[in-house]
Coordinates of C-alpha atoms in Angstrom, one line a residue:
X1 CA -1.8 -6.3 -61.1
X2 CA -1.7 -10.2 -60.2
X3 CA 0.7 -9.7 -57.9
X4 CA -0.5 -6.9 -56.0
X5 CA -4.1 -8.1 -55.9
X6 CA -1.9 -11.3 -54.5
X7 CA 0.0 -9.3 -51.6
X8 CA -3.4 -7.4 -50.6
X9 CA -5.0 -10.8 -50.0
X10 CA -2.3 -12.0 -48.1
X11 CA -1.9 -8.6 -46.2
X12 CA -5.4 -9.0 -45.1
X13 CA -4.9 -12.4 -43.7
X14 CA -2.3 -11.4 -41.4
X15 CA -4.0 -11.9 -37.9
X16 CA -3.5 -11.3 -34.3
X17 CA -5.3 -13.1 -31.4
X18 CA -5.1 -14.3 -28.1
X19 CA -5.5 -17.9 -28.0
X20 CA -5.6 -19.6 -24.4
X21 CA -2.7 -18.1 -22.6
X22 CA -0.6 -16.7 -25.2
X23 CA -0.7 -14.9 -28.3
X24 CA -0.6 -16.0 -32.2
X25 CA -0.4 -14.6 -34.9
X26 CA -0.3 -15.4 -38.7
X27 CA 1.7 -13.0 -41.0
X28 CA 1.1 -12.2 -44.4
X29 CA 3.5 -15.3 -45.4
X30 CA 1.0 -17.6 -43.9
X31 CA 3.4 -18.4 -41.3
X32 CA 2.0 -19.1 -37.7
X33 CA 4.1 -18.1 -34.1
X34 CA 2.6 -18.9 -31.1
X35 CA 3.8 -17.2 -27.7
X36 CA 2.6 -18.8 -24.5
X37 CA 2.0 -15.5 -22.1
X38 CA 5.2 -17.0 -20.1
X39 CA 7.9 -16.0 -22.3
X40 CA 6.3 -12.6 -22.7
X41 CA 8.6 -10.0 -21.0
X42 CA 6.8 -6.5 -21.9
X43 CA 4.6 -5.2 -24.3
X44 CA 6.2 -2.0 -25.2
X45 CA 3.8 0.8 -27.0
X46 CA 6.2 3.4 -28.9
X47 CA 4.2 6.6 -31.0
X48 CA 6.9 6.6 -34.6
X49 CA 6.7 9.2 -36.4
X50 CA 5.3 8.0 -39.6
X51 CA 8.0 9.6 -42.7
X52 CA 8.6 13.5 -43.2
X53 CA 5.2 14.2 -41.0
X54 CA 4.0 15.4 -37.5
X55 CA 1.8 12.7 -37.8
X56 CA 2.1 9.6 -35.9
X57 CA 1.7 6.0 -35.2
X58 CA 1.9 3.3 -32.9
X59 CA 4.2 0.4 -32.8
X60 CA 3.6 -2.4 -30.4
X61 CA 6.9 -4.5 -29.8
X62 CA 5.9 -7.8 -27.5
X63 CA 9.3 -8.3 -26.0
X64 CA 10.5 -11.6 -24.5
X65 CA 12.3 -12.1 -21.3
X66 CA 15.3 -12.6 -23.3
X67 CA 14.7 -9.2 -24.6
X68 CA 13.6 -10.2 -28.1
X69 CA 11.3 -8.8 -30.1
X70 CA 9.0 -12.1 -30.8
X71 CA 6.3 -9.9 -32.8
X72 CA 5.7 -6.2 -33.6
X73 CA 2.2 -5.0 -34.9
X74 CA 2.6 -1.5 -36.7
X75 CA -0.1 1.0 -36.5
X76 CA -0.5 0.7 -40.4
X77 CA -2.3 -2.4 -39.9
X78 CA -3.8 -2.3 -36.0
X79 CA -5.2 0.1 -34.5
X80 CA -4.4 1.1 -31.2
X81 CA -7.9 0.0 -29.7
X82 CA -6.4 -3.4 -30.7
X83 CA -3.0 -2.9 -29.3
X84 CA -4.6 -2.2 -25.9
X85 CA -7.2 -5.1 -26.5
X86 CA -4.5 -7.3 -26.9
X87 CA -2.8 -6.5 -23.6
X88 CA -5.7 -5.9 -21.8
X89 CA -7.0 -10.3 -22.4
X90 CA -3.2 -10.9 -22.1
X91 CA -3.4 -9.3 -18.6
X92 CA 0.5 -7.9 -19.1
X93 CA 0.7 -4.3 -18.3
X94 CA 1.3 -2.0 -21.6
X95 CA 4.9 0.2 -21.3
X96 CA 4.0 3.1 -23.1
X97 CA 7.1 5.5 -24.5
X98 CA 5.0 8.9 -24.5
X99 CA 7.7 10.9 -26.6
X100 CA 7.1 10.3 -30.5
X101 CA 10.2 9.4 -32.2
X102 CA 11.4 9.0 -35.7
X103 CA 12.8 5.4 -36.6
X104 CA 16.7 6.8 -36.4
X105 CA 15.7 7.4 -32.7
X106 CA 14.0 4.5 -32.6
X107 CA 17.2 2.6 -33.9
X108 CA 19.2 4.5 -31.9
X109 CA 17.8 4.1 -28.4
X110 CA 16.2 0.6 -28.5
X111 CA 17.8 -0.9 -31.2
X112 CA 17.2 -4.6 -29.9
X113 CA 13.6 -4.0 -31.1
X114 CA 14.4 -3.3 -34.2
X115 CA 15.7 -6.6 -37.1
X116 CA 18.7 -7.1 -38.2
X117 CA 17.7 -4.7 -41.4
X118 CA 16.1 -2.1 -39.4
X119 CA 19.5 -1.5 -37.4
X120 CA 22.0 -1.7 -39.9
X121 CA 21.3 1.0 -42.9
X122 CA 24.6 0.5 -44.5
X123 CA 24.0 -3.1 -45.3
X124 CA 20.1 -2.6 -46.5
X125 CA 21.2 0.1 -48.6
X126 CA 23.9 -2.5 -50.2
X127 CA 21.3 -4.7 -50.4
X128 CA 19.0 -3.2 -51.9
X129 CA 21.1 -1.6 -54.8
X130 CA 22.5 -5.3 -55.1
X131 CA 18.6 -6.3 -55.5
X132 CA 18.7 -3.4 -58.0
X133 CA 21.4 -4.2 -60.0
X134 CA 20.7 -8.0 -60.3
X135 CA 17.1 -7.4 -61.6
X136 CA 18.6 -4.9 -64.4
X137 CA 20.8 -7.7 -65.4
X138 CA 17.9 -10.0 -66.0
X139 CA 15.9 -7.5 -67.5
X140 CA 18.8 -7.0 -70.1
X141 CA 19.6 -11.1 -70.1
X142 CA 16.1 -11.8 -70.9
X143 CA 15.7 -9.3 -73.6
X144 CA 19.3 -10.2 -74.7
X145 CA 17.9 -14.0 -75.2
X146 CA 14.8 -13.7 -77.1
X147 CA 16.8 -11.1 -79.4
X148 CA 14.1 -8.3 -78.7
X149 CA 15.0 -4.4 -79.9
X150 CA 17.2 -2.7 -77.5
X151 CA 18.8 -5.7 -75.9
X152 CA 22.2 -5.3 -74.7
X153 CA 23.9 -8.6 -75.0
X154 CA 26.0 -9.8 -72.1

């Protein structure tokens, strides 16, 4: 419970604004970015289907002029009034991609939005089970240690 009570704090200090003449942002890590307006290529609004559903939701990508993504505000936290705020004060015009799309198409057609994870399922699925397997083994070597009931030694 501690820990989620921990992540929703942090959650809701993630933040968004436009400061001067760029954007900033603050992510749930605490960590800061700063974009000066210059290196901002495009602001690229795509509608993502959101799982198994008809129902969708907006992902802004703010592109660089290297064609980077440098930040990406999902439509689970920001609304879209916020999305078009944001370009609106930035005075970038906003790309919109008016065909939903589920994140496979996403990955497939713009894949240079996406991070390294996002594009590469193989390896996230590796990693995860990896993740997986390693936190099994120190369940078992923890309860192995303190000799509890139904410890499996290693």
């Amino acid at each position: 419970m501690l820990a989620c009570a921990f992540a929703t704090i942090r959650l809701r200090r993630a933040r968004v604004w436009v400061a001067g003449r760029g954007v900033a942002m603050r992510n749930a890590l605490g960590l800061h970015r700063r974009l000066d307006r210059d290196e901002i290529g495009q602001l690229l609004l795509v509608q993502t289907y959101r799982g198994q559903t008809l129902d969708t939701q907006p992902q802004l990508f703010v592109v660089t002029g290297e064609g980077r993504t440098a930040m990406r505000l999902r439509g689970s936290m920001w609304s879209r009034e916020s999305m078009r705020r944001m370009a609106q004060e930035l005075d970038i015009p906003l790309t919109k991609i008016h065909e939903a799309m589920t994140h496979g198409e996403l990955r497939r057609t713009h894949p240079h939005l996406l991070p390294w994870l996002e594009r590469r399922r193989i390896p996230l699925a590796l990693a995860m089970i990896a993740a997986a397997s390693f936190g099994g083994w120190a369940a078992a070597a923890l309860l192995a240690a303190h000799g509890l009931p139904g410890a499996v030694a290693l």
